[in-house]
Amino acid sequence: MNTPAPAQAPAFTVADIRKTFLDFFASKGHTVVASSSLVPGNDPTLMFVNSGMVQFKDVFLGTDKRPYVRATSVQACLRAGGKHNDLENVGYTARHHTFFEMLGNW
């Protein structure tokens, strides 16, 4: 008895994930905000952007206002130290990396 091969799901690329995420939050009234530079220009406390909220830090602190109240982004991030430091695991597991893109909605 031959069993048919299971149907294979269509490939879902990283670009598809980004687009689906941003489109979902845009449909809920969020403004899509581009990723900021990996090197923060206005935050001397950081060498690299390490989370999606860095470009909104001044807004959260109340020192800046934006022309929107809700935002969504896919932020390029680099972690090589600090509280969430997984540097010693990079290269030993498939899930520890120094560079990643953080999906966020604010």
PDB file of C-alpha atoms in Angstrom:
ATOM      1  CA  MET A   1       0.000   0.000   0.000  1.00  0.00           C
ATOM      2  CA  ASN A   2       1.438   3.357  -1.051  1.00  0.00           C
ATOM      3  CA  THR A   3       0.814   6.290   1.232  1.00  0.00           C
ATOM      4  CA  PRO A   4       0.794   9.649  -0.530  1.00  0.00           C
ATOM      5  CA  ALA A   5       3.440  12.086   0.593  1.00  0.00           C
ATOM      6  CA  PRO A   6       2.079  14.826   2.841  1.00  0.00           C
ATOM      7  CA  ALA A   7       1.457  18.137   1.138  1.00  0.00           C
ATOM      8  CA  GLN A   8       4.354  20.477   1.689  1.00  0.00           C
ATOM      9  CA  ALA A   9       3.557  23.941   2.971  1.00  0.00           C
ATOM     10  CA  PRO A  10       4.639  26.754   0.688  1.00  0.00           C
ATOM     11  CA  ALA A  11       7.969  28.304   1.598  1.00  0.00           C
ATOM     12  CA  PHE A  12       7.628  31.284   3.919  1.00  0.00           C
ATOM     13  CA  THR A  13      10.700  33.488   3.615  1.00  0.00           C
ATOM     14  CA  VAL A  14      12.154  35.970   6.084  1.00  0.00           C
ATOM     15  CA  ALA A  15      10.890  38.745   3.799  1.00  0.00           C
ATOM     16  CA  ASP A  16       7.394  37.209   4.014  1.00  0.00           C
ATOM     17  CA  ILE A  17       7.557  37.221   7.822  1.00  0.00           C
ATOM     18  CA  ARG A  18       8.665  40.872   7.901  1.00  0.00           C
ATOM     19  CA  LYS A  19       5.947  41.935   5.452  1.00  0.00           C
ATOM     20  CA  THR A  20       3.187  39.960   7.174  1.00  0.00           C
ATOM     21  CA  PHE A  21       4.151  41.410  10.566  1.00  0.00           C
ATOM     22  CA  LEU A  22       4.328  45.011   9.353  1.00  0.00           C
ATOM     23  CA  ASP A  23       1.151  44.704   7.263  1.00  0.00           C
ATOM     24  CA  PHE A  24      -0.779  43.319  10.236  1.00  0.00           C
ATOM     25  CA  PHE A  25       0.111  46.219  12.518  1.00  0.00           C
ATOM     26  CA  ALA A  26      -0.313  48.780   9.728  1.00  0.00           C
ATOM     27  CA  SER A  27      -3.857  47.425   9.292  1.00  0.00           C
ATOM     28  CA  LYS A  28      -4.425  48.170  13.003  1.00  0.00           C
ATOM     29  CA  GLY A  29      -3.385  51.823  12.623  1.00  0.00           C
ATOM     30  CA  HIS A  30       0.338  51.594  13.373  1.00  0.00           C
ATOM     31  CA  THR A  31       2.813  53.659  11.358  1.00  0.00           C
ATOM     32  CA  VAL A  32       5.558  51.543   9.792  1.00  0.00           C
ATOM     33  CA  VAL A  33       8.910  52.979  10.900  1.00  0.00           C
ATOM     34  CA  ALA A  34      12.149  51.988   9.166  1.00  0.00           C
ATOM     35  CA  SER A  35      14.940  50.328  11.112  1.00  0.00           C
ATOM     36  CA  SER A  36      17.394  52.806  12.564  1.00  0.00           C
ATOM     37  CA  SER A  37      21.160  52.468  12.159  1.00  0.00           C
ATOM     38  CA  LEU A  38      22.919  49.739  14.154  1.00  0.00           C
ATOM     39  CA  VAL A  39      25.059  52.518  15.643  1.00  0.00           C
ATOM     40  CA  PRO A  40      22.790  54.794  17.693  1.00  0.00           C
ATOM     41  CA  GLY A  41      23.489  58.420  16.908  1.00  0.00           C
ATOM     42  CA  ASN A  42      21.761  59.913  19.933  1.00  0.00           C
ATOM     43  CA  ASP A  43      22.443  57.465  22.777  1.00  0.00           C
ATOM     44  CA  PRO A  44      25.929  57.527  24.307  1.00  0.00           C
ATOM     45  CA  THR A  45      24.967  54.653  26.637  1.00  0.00           C
ATOM     46  CA  LEU A  46      24.966  52.130  23.772  1.00  0.00           C
ATOM     47  CA  MET A  47      27.659  51.026  21.355  1.00  0.00           C
ATOM     48  CA  PHE A  48      25.086  49.235  19.165  1.00  0.00           C
ATOM     49  CA  VAL A  49      21.312  49.098  18.901  1.00  0.00           C
ATOM     50  CA  ASN A  50      20.395  46.033  20.952  1.00  0.00           C
ATOM     51  CA  SER A  51      16.583  46.127  20.867  1.00  0.00           C
ATOM     52  CA  GLY A  52      13.668  47.433  18.860  1.00  0.00           C
ATOM     53  CA  MET A  53      12.821  50.152  21.349  1.00  0.00           C
ATOM     54  CA  VAL A  54      16.118  52.041  21.125  1.00  0.00           C
ATOM     55  CA  GLN A  55      14.946  54.403  18.377  1.00  0.00           C
ATOM     56  CA  PHE A  56      11.882  55.223  20.518  1.00  0.00           C
ATOM     57  CA  LYS A  57      13.755  55.703  23.818  1.00  0.00           C
ATOM     58  CA  ASP A  58      13.323  59.500  23.804  1.00  0.00           C
ATOM     59  CA  VAL A  59       9.593  59.064  23.209  1.00  0.00           C
ATOM     60  CA  PHE A  60       9.302  56.668  26.158  1.00  0.00           C
ATOM     61  CA  LEU A  61      11.265  59.115  28.325  1.00  0.00           C
ATOM     62  CA  GLY A  62       8.942  61.953  27.274  1.00  0.00           C
ATOM     63  CA  THR A  63      11.695  64.086  25.704  1.00  0.00           C
ATOM     64  CA  ASP A  64      10.522  63.633  22.097  1.00  0.00           C
ATOM     65  CA  LYS A  65       7.202  63.421  20.289  1.00  0.00           C
ATOM     66  CA  ARG A  66       6.439  61.735  16.987  1.00  0.00           C
ATOM     67  CA  PRO A  67       3.672  62.535  14.496  1.00  0.00           C
ATOM     68  CA  TYR A  68       2.120  59.133  15.261  1.00  0.00           C
ATOM     69  CA  VAL A  69       0.951  57.399  18.431  1.00  0.00           C
ATOM     70  CA  ARG A  70       1.431  53.781  17.331  1.00  0.00           C
ATOM     71  CA  ALA A  71       4.428  52.387  15.491  1.00  0.00           C
ATOM     72  CA  THR A  72       5.679  49.072  14.162  1.00  0.00           C
ATOM     73  CA  SER A  73       9.176  48.221  12.998  1.00  0.00           C
ATOM     74  CA  VAL A  74      11.674  45.533  12.124  1.00  0.00           C
ATOM     75  CA  GLN A  75      14.823  46.763  13.855  1.00  0.00           C
ATOM     76  CA  ALA A  76      18.316  45.496  13.072  1.00  0.00           C
ATOM     77  CA  CYS A  77      19.977  44.633  16.404  1.00  0.00           C
ATOM     78  CA  LEU A  78      23.415  43.563  17.584  1.00  0.00           C
ATOM     79  CA  ARG A  79      24.096  42.080  21.000  1.00  0.00           C
ATOM     80  CA  ALA A  80      27.657  41.496  22.102  1.00  0.00           C
ATOM     81  CA  GLY A  81      27.387  42.118  25.824  1.00  0.00           C
ATOM     82  CA  GLY A  82      25.121  43.393  28.562  1.00  0.00           C
ATOM     83  CA  LYS A  83      22.083  41.899  30.280  1.00  0.00           C
ATOM     84  CA  HIS A  84      21.062  39.677  27.356  1.00  0.00           C
ATOM     85  CA  ASN A  85      24.602  38.598  26.472  1.00  0.00           C
ATOM     86  CA  ASP A  86      24.611  35.209  24.738  1.00  0.00           C
ATOM     87  CA  LEU A  87      28.015  35.748  23.127  1.00  0.00           C
ATOM     88  CA  GLU A  88      29.537  32.635  24.704  1.00  0.00           C
ATOM     89  CA  ASN A  89      26.814  30.526  23.018  1.00  0.00           C
ATOM     90  CA  VAL A  90      27.259  31.934  19.491  1.00  0.00           C
ATOM     91  CA  GLY A  91      28.483  29.206  17.173  1.00  0.00           C
ATOM     92  CA  TYR A  92      27.546  26.412  19.571  1.00  0.00           C
ATOM     93  CA  THR A  93      23.784  26.475  19.065  1.00  0.00           C
ATOM     94  CA  ALA A  94      21.551  27.200  16.084  1.00  0.00           C
ATOM     95  CA  ARG A  95      19.603  29.838  18.011  1.00  0.00           C
ATOM     96  CA  HIS A  96      22.266  32.121  19.461  1.00  0.00           C
ATOM     97  CA  HIS A  97      23.396  34.942  17.209  1.00  0.00           C
ATOM     98  CA  THR A  98      24.844  38.411  17.704  1.00  0.00           C
ATOM     99  CA  PHE A  99      22.837  39.999  14.847  1.00  0.00           C
ATOM    100  CA  PHE A 100      19.083  39.661  14.527  1.00  0.00           C
ATOM    101  CA  GLU A 101      16.013  41.653  13.532  1.00  0.00           C
ATOM    102  CA  MET A 102      13.558  42.460  16.303  1.00  0.00           C
ATOM    103  CA  LEU A 103       9.899  42.769  15.342  1.00  0.00           C
ATOM    104  CA  GLY A 104       8.152  45.386  17.437  1.00  0.00           C
ATOM    105  CA  ASN A 105       4.938  47.291  17.891  1.00  0.00           C
ATOM    106  CA  TRP A 106       4.572  50.266  20.188  1.00  0.00           C
TER     107      TRP A 106
END
